[in-house]
mmCIF file of C-alpha atoms and ligand atoms in Angstrom:
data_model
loop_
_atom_site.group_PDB
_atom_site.id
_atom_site.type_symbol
_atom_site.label_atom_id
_atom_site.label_comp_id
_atom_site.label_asym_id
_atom_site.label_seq_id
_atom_site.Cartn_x
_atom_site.Cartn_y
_atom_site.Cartn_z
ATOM 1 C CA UNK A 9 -146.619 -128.908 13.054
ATOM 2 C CA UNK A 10 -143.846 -131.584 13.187
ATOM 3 C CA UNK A 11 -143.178 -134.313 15.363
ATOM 4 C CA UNK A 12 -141.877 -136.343 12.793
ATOM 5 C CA UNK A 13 -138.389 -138.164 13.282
ATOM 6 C CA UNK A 14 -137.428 -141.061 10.756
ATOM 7 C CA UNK A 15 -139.658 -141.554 7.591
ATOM 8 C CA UNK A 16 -142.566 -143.711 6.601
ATOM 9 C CA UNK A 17 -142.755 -145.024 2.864
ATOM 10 C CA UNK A 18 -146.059 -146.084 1.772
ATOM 11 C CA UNK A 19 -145.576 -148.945 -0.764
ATOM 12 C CA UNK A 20 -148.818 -149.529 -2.525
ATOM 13 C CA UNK A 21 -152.154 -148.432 -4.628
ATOM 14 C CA UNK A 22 -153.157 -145.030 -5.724
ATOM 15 C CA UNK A 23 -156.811 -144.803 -7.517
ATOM 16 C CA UNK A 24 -159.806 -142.705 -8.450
ATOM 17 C CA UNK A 25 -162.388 -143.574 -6.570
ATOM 18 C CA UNK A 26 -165.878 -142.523 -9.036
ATOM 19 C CA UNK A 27 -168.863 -142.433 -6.646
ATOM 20 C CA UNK A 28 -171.728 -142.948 -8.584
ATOM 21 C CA UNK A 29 -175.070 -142.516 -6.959
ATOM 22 C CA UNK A 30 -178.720 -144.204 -8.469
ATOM 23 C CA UNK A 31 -182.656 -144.684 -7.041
ATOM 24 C CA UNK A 32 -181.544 -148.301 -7.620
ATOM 25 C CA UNK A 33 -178.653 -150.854 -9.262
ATOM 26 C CA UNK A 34 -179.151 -151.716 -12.089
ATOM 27 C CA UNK A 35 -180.043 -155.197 -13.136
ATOM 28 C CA UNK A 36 -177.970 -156.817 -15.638
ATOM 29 C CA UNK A 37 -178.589 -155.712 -19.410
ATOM 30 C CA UNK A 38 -180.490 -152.879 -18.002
ATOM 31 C CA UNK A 39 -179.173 -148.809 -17.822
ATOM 32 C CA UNK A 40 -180.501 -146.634 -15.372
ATOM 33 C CA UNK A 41 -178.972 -142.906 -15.139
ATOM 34 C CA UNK A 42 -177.379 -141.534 -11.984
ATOM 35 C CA UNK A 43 -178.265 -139.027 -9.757
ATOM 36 C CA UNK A 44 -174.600 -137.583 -8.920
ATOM 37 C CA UNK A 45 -170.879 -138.485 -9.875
ATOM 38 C CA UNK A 46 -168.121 -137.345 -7.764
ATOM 39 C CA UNK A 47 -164.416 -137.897 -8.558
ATOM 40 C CA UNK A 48 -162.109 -138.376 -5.668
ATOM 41 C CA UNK A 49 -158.626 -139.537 -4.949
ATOM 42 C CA UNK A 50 -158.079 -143.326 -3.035
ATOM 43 C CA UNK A 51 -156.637 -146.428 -3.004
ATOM 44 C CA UNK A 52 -155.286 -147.571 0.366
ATOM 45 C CA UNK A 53 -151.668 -146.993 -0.285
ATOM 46 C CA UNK A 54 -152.315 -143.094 -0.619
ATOM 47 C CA UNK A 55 -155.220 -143.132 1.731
ATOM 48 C CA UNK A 56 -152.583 -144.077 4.296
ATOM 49 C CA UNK A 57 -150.029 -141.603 2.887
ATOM 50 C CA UNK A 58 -152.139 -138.695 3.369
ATOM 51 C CA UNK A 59 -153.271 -140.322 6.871
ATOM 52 C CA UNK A 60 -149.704 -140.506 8.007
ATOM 53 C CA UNK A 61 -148.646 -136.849 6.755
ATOM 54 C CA UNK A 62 -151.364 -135.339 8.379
ATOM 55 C CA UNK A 63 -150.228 -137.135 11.380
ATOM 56 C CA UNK A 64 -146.735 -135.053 11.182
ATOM 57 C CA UNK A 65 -144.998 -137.999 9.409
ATOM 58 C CA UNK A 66 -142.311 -137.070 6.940
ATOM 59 C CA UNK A 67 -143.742 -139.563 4.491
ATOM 60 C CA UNK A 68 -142.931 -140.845 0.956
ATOM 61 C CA UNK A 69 -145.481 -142.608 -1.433
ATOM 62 C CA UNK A 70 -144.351 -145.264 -3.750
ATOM 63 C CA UNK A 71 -146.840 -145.862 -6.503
ATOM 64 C CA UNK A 72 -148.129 -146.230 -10.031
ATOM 65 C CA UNK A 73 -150.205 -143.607 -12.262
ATOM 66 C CA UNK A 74 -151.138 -143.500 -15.598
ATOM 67 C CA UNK A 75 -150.669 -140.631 -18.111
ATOM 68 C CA UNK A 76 -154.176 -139.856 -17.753
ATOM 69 C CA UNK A 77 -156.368 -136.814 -16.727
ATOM 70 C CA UNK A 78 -157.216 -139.155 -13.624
ATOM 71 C CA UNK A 79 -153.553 -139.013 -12.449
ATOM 72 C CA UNK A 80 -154.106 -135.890 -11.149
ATOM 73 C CA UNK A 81 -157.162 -136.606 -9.157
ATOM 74 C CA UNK A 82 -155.624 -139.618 -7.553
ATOM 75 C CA UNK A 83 -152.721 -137.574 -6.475
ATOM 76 C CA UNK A 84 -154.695 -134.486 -5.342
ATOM 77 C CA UNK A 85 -154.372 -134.711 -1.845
ATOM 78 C CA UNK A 86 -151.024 -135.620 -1.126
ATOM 79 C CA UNK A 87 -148.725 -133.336 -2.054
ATOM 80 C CA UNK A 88 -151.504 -131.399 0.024
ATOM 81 C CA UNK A 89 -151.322 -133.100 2.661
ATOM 82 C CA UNK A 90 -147.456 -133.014 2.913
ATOM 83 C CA UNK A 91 -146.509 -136.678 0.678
ATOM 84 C CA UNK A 92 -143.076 -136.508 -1.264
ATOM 85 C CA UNK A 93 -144.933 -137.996 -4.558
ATOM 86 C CA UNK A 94 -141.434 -138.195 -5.838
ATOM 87 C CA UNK A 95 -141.642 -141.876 -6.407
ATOM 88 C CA UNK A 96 -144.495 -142.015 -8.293
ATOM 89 C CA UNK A 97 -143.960 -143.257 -11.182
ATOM 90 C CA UNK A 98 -145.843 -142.613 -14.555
ATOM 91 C CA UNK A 99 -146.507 -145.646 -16.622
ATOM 92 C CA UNK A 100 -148.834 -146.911 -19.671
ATOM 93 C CA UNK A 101 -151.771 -147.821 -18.337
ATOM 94 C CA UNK A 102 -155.011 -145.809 -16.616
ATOM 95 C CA UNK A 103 -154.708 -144.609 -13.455
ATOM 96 C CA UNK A 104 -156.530 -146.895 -10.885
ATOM 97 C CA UNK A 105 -160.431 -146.440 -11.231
ATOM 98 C CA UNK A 106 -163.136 -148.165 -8.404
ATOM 99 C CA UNK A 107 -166.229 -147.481 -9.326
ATOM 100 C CA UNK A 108 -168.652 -147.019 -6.333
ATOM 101 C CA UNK A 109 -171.948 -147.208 -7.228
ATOM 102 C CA UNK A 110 -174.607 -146.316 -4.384
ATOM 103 C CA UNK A 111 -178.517 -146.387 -4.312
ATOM 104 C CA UNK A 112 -181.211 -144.431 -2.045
ATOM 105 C CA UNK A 113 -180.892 -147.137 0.508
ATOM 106 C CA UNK A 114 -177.012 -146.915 0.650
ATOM 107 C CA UNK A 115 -176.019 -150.045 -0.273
ATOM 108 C CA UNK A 116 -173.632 -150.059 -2.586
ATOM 109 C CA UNK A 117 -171.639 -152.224 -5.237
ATOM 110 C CA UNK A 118 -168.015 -151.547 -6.429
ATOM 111 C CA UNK A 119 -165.830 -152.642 -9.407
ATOM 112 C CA UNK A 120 -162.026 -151.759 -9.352
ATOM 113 C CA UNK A 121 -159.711 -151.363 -11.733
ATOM 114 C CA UNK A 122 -156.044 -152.049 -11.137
ATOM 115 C CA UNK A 123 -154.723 -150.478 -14.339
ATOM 116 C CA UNK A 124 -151.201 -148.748 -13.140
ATOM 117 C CA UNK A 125 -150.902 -150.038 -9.583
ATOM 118 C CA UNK A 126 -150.345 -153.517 -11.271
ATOM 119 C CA UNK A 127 -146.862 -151.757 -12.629
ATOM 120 C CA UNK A 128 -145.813 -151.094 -8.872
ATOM 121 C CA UNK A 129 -144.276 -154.697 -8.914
ATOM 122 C CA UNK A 130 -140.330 -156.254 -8.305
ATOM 123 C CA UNK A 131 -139.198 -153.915 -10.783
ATOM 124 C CA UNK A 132 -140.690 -150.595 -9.782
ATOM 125 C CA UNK A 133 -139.612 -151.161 -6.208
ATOM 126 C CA UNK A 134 -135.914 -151.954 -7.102
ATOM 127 C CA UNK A 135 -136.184 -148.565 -8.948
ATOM 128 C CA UNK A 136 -136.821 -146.784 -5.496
ATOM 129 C CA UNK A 137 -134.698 -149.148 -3.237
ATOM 130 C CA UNK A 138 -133.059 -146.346 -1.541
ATOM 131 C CA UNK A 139 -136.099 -144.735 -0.226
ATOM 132 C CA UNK A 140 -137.517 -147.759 0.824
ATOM 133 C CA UNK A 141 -134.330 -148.854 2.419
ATOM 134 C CA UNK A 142 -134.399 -145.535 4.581
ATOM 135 C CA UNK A 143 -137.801 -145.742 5.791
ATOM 136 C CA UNK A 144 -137.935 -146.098 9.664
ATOM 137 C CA UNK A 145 -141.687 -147.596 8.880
ATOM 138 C CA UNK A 146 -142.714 -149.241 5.672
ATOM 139 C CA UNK A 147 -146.009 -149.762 5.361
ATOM 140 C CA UNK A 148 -147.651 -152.005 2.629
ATOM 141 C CA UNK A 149 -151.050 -153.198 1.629
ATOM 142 C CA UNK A 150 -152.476 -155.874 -0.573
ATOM 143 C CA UNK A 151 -153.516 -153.673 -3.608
ATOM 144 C CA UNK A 152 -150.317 -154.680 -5.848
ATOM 145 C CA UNK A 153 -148.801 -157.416 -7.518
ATOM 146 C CA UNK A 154 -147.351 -160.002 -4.977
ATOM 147 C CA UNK A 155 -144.167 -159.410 -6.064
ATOM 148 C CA UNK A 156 -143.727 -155.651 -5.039
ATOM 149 C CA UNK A 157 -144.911 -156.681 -1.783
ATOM 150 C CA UNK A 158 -142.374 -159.072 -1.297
ATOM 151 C CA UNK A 159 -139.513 -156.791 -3.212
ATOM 152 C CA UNK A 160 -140.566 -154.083 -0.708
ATOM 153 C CA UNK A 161 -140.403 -156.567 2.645
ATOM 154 C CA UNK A 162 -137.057 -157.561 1.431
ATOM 155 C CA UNK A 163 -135.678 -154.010 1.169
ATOM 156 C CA UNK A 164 -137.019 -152.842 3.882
ATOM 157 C CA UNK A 165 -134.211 -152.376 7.080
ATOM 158 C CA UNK A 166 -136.709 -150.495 9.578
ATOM 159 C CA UNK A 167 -140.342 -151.526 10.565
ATOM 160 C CA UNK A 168 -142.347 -153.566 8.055
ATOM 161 C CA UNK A 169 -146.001 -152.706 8.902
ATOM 162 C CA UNK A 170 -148.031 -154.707 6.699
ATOM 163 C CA UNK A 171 -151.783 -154.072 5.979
ATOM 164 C CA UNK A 172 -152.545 -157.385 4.231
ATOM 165 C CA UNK A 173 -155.712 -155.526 2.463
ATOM 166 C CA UNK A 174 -157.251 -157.025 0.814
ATOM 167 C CA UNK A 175 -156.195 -160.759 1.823
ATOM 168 C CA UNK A 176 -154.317 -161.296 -0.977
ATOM 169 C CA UNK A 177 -152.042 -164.557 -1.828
ATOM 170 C CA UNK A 178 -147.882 -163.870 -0.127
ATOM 171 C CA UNK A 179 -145.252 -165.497 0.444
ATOM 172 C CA UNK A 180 -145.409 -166.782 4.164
ATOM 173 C CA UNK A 181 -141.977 -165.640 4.298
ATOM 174 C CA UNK A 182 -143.524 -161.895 3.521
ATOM 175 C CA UNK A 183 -145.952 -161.928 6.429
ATOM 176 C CA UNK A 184 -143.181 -163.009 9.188
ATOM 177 C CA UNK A 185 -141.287 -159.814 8.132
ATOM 178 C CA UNK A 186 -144.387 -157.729 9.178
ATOM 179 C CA UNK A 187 -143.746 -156.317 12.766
ATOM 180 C CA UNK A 188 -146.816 -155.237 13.281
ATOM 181 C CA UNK A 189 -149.694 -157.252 10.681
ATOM 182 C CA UNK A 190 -152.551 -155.108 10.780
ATOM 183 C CA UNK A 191 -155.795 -156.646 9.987
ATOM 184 C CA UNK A 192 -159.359 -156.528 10.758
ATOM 185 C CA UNK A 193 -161.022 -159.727 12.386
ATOM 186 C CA UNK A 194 -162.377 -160.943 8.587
ATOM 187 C CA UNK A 195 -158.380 -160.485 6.974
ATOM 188 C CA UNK A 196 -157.050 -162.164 10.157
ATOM 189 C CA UNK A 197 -159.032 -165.122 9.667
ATOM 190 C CA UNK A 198 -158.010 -165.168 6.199
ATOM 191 C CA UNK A 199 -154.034 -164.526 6.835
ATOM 192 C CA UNK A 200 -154.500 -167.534 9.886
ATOM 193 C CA UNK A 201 -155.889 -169.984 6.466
ATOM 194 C CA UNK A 202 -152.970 -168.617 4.390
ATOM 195 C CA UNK A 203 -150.040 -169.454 6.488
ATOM 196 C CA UNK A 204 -151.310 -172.526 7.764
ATOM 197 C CA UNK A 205 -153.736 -174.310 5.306
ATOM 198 C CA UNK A 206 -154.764 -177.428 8.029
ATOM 199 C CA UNK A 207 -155.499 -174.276 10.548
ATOM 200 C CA UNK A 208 -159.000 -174.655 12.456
ATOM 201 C CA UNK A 209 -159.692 -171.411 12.194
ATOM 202 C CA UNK A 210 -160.606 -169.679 15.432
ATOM 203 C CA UNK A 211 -164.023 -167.590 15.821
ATOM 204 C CA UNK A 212 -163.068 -165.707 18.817
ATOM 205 C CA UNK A 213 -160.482 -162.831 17.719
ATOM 206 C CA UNK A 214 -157.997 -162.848 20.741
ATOM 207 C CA UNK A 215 -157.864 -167.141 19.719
ATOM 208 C CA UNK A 216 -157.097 -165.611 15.762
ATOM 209 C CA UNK A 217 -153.667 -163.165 17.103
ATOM 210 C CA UNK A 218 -152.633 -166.014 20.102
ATOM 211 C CA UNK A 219 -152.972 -168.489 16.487
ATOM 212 C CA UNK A 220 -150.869 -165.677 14.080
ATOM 213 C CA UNK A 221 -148.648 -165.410 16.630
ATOM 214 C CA UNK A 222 -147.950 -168.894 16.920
ATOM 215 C CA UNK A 223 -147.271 -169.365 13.326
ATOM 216 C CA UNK A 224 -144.281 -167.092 14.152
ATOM 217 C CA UNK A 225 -145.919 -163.293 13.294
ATOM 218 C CA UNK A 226 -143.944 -160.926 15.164
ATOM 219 C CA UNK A 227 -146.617 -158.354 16.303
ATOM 220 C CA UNK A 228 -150.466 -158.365 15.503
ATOM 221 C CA UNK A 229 -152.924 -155.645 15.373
ATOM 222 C CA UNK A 230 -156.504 -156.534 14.719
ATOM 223 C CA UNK A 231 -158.964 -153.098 14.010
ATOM 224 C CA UNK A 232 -162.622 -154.088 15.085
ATOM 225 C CA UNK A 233 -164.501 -151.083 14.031
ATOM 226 C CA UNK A 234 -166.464 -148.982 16.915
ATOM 227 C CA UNK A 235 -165.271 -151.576 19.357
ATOM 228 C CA UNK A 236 -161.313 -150.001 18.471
ATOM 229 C CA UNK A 237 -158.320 -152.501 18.577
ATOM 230 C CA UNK A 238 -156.308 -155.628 19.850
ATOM 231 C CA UNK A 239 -152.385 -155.091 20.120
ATOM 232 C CA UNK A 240 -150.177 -157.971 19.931
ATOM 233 C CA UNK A 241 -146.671 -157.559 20.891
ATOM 234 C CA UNK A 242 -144.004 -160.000 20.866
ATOM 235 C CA UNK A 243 -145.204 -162.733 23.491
ATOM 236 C CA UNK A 244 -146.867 -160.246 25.860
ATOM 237 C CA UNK A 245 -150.748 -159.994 26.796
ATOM 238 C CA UNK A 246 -153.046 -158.842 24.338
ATOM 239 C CA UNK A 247 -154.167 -155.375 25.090
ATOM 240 C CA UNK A 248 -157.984 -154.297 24.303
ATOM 241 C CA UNK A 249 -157.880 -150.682 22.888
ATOM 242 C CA UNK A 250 -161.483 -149.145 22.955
ATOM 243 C CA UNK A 251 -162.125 -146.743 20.297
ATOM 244 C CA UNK A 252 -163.550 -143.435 21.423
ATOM 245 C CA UNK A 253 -167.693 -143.059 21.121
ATOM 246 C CA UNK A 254 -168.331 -140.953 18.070
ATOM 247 C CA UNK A 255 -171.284 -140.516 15.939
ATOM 248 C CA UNK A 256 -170.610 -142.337 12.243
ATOM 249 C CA UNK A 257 -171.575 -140.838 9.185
ATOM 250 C CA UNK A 258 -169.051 -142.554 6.722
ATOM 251 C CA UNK A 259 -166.676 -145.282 8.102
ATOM 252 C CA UNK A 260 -165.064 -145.857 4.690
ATOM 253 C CA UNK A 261 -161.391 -145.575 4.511
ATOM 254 C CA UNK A 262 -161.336 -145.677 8.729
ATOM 255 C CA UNK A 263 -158.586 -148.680 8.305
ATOM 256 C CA UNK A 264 -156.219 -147.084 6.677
ATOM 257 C CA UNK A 265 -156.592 -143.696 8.789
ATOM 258 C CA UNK A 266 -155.800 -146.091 11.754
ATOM 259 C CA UNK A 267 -152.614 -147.685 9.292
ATOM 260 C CA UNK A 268 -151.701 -144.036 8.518
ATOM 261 C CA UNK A 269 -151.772 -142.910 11.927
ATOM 262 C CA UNK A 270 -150.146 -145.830 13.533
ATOM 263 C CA UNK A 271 -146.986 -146.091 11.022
ATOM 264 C CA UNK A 272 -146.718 -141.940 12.075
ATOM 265 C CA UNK A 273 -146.942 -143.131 15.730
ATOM 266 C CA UNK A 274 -144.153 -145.769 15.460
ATOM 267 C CA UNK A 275 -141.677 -143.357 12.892
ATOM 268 C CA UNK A 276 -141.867 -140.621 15.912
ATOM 269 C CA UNK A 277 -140.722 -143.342 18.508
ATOM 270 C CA UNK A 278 -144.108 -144.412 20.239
ATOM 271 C CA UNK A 279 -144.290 -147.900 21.126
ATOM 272 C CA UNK A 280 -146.797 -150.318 19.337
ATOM 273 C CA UNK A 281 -149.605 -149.587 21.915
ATOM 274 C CA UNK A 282 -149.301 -145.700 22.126
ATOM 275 C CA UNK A 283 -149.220 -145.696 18.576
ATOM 276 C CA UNK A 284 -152.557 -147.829 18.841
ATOM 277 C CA UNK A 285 -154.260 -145.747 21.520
ATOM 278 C CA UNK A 286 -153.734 -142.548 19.108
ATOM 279 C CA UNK A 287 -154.457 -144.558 15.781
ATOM 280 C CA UNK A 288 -157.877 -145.353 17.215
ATOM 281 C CA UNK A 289 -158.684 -141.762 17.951
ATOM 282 C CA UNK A 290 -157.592 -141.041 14.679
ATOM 283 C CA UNK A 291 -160.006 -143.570 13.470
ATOM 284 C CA UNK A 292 -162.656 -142.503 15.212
ATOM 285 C CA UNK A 293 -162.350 -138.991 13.835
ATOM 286 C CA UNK A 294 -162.287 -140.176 10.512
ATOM 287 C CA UNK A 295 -165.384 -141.823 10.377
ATOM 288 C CA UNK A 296 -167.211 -138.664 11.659
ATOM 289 C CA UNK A 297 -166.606 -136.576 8.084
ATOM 290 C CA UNK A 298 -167.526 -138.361 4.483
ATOM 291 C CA UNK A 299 -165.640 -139.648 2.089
ATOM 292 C CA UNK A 300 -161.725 -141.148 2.877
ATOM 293 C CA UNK A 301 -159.025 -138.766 2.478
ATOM 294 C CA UNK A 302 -160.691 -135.818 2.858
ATOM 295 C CA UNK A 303 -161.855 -136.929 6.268
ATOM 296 C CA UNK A 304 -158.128 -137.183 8.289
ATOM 297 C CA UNK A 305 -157.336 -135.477 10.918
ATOM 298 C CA UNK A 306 -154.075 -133.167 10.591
ATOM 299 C CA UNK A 307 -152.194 -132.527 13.366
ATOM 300 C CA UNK A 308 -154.049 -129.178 15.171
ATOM 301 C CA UNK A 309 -157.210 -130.999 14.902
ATOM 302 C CA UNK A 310 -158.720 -132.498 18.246
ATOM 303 C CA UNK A 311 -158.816 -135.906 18.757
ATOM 304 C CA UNK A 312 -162.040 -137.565 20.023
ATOM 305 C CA UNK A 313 -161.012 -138.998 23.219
ATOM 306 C CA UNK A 314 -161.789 -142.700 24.813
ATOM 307 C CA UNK A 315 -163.962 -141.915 28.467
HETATM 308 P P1 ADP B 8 -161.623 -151.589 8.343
HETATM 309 O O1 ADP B 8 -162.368 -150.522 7.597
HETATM 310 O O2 ADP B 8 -160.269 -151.851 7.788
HETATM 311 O O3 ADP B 8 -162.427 -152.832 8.632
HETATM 312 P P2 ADP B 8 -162.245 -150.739 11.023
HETATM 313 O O4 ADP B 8 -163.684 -150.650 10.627
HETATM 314 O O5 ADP B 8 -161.880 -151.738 12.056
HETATM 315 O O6 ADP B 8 -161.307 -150.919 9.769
HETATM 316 O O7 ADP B 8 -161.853 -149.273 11.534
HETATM 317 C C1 ADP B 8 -160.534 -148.895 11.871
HETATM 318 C C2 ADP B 8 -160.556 -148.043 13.122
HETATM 319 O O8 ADP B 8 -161.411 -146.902 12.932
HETATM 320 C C3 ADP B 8 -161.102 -148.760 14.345
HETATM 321 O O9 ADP B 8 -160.087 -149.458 15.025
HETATM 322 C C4 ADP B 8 -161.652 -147.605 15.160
HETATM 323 O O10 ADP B 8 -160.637 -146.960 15.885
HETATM 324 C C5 ADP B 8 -162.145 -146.624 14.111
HETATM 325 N N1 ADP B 8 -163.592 -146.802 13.859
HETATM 326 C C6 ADP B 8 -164.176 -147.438 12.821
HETATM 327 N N2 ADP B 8 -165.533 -147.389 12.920
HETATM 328 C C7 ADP B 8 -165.794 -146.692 14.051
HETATM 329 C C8 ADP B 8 -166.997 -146.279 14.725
HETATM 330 N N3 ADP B 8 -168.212 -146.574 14.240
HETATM 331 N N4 ADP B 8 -166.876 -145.575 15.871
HETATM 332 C C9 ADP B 8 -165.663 -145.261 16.381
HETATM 333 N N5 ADP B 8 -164.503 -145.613 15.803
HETATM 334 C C10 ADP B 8 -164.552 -146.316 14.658
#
């Protein structure tokens, strides 16, 4: 089921995502007793792992666990899926936890828990400097310490794709190594603030990349849900990628099947828009199945198409 050709190392978070469901939240002081409770693996550094495996990447995970039961739930699916878990490292603290809690109406409320991902920082990366080195693709979110980020930019001699999820506080420096940032229209307003503090921040989202790019970012993806994606490249035109029409049931963790797929796209030689035009469709069928992992495509699945 190949088509892989260099490697993609996902730098980043690995967590237990506890879905708790309730008639209604809680108010504070108060206890009210669930409905259901379902364990099941996440965090958007080995949400994209799996993503990219299944998308016939040979791909590596770099990451923190604790030496907890919940280890092995947050690394269920990837040697499954194909991940060299390798470079996940055990440490002293709990595995990640985010609690999800959801009532009858669906709206929901979440609390996360670093715990181990905050050890994924300078020092854990310059333990697996090799492997990041190799990567043809790098791929990194915002779900560890600042300083891994940046360790994991600096090492890295192929692609930097960097996820900047959630918007968290980088080195400018950091985001100019990313070739392609991949945001959604909220984080790219946010990144746009970051680098340039005086910014007027731009409503309309092809103003946000032309305004990124500007600032000196190399390539810029923006993911806008059903409506698919912008592409950025270099100083060309900004391309409008339309996602395909699908029927949503659960579009949680549909970002970082698009990440997944798109770092696959780029390790196996596709240009940044063919890598685009399948990440949407990879998108797309993610957000037809519940949950995150669970929900990506492998390879002999079919793709929704765009009509
Ligand atoms: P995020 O969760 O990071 O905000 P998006 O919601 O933009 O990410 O989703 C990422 C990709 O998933 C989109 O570019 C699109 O291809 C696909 N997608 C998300 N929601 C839908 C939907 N309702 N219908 C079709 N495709 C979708």
């Amino acid at each position: 089921m190949s088509r892989a050709t260099g490697t993609v190392v996902v730098v980043g978070s690995l967590n237990v995502d506890q879905v708790v469901t309730v008639e209604r939240h809680p108010s504070p002081g108060e206890t009210v007793v669930a409905t259901s409770m379902t364990l099941l693996p996440g965090g958007k550094g080995a949400n994209q792992a799996v993503a990219a495996a299944r998308r016939g990447a040979a791909t590596t995970m770099v990451g923190s666990v604790g030496r907890d039961g919940s280890a092995e739930v947050a690394t269920s699916l990837l040697a499954d899926s194909g991940v060299d878990v390798t470079h996940v490292r055990a440490v002293d603290l709990p595995t990640g936890l985010a609690t999800v809690t959801v009532d009858r109406s669906g709206e929901n409320t979440i609390v996360v828990v670093p715990g181990a991902n905050g050890a994924t920082g300078r020092e854990a990366l310059l333990a697996s400097a090799t492997v990041v080195a190799s990567a043809a693709v790098v791929v990194l979110q915002g779900e560890i310490p600042a300083d891994g980020i940046a360790a994991a930019a600096g090492l890295a001699t192929g692609r930097v794709l960097l996820n900047l999820a959630p918007v968290v506080p980088v080195d400018p420096a950091v985001v100019l190594t990313a070739d392609p940032l991949v945001v959604n229209e909220h984080e790219a307003a946010l990144v746009l603030a970051q680098l340039d503090p005086g910014a007027v921040v731009p409503t309309d989202e092809p103003a946000l990349v032309d305004a990124l790019r500007a600032l000196g970012v190399r390539s810029v993806v923006v993911t806008l849900g059903a409506r698919g994606a912008l592409v950025a490249e270099g100083s060309a035109e900004i391309v409008a990628v339309p996602s395909p029409r699908v029927t949503a049931v659960d579009s949680s963790g549909a970002g970082d099947a698009f990440v997944g797929a798109l770092a696959a796209g780029l390790a196996a030689g596709d240009g940044l828009l063919d890598a685009a035009r399948q990440a949407v469709r990879v998108g797309a069928f993610a957000v037809q199945g519940a949950g995150t992992q669970p929900s990506y495509p492998r390879l002999d699945d079919v793709l929704p198409s765009v009509d």
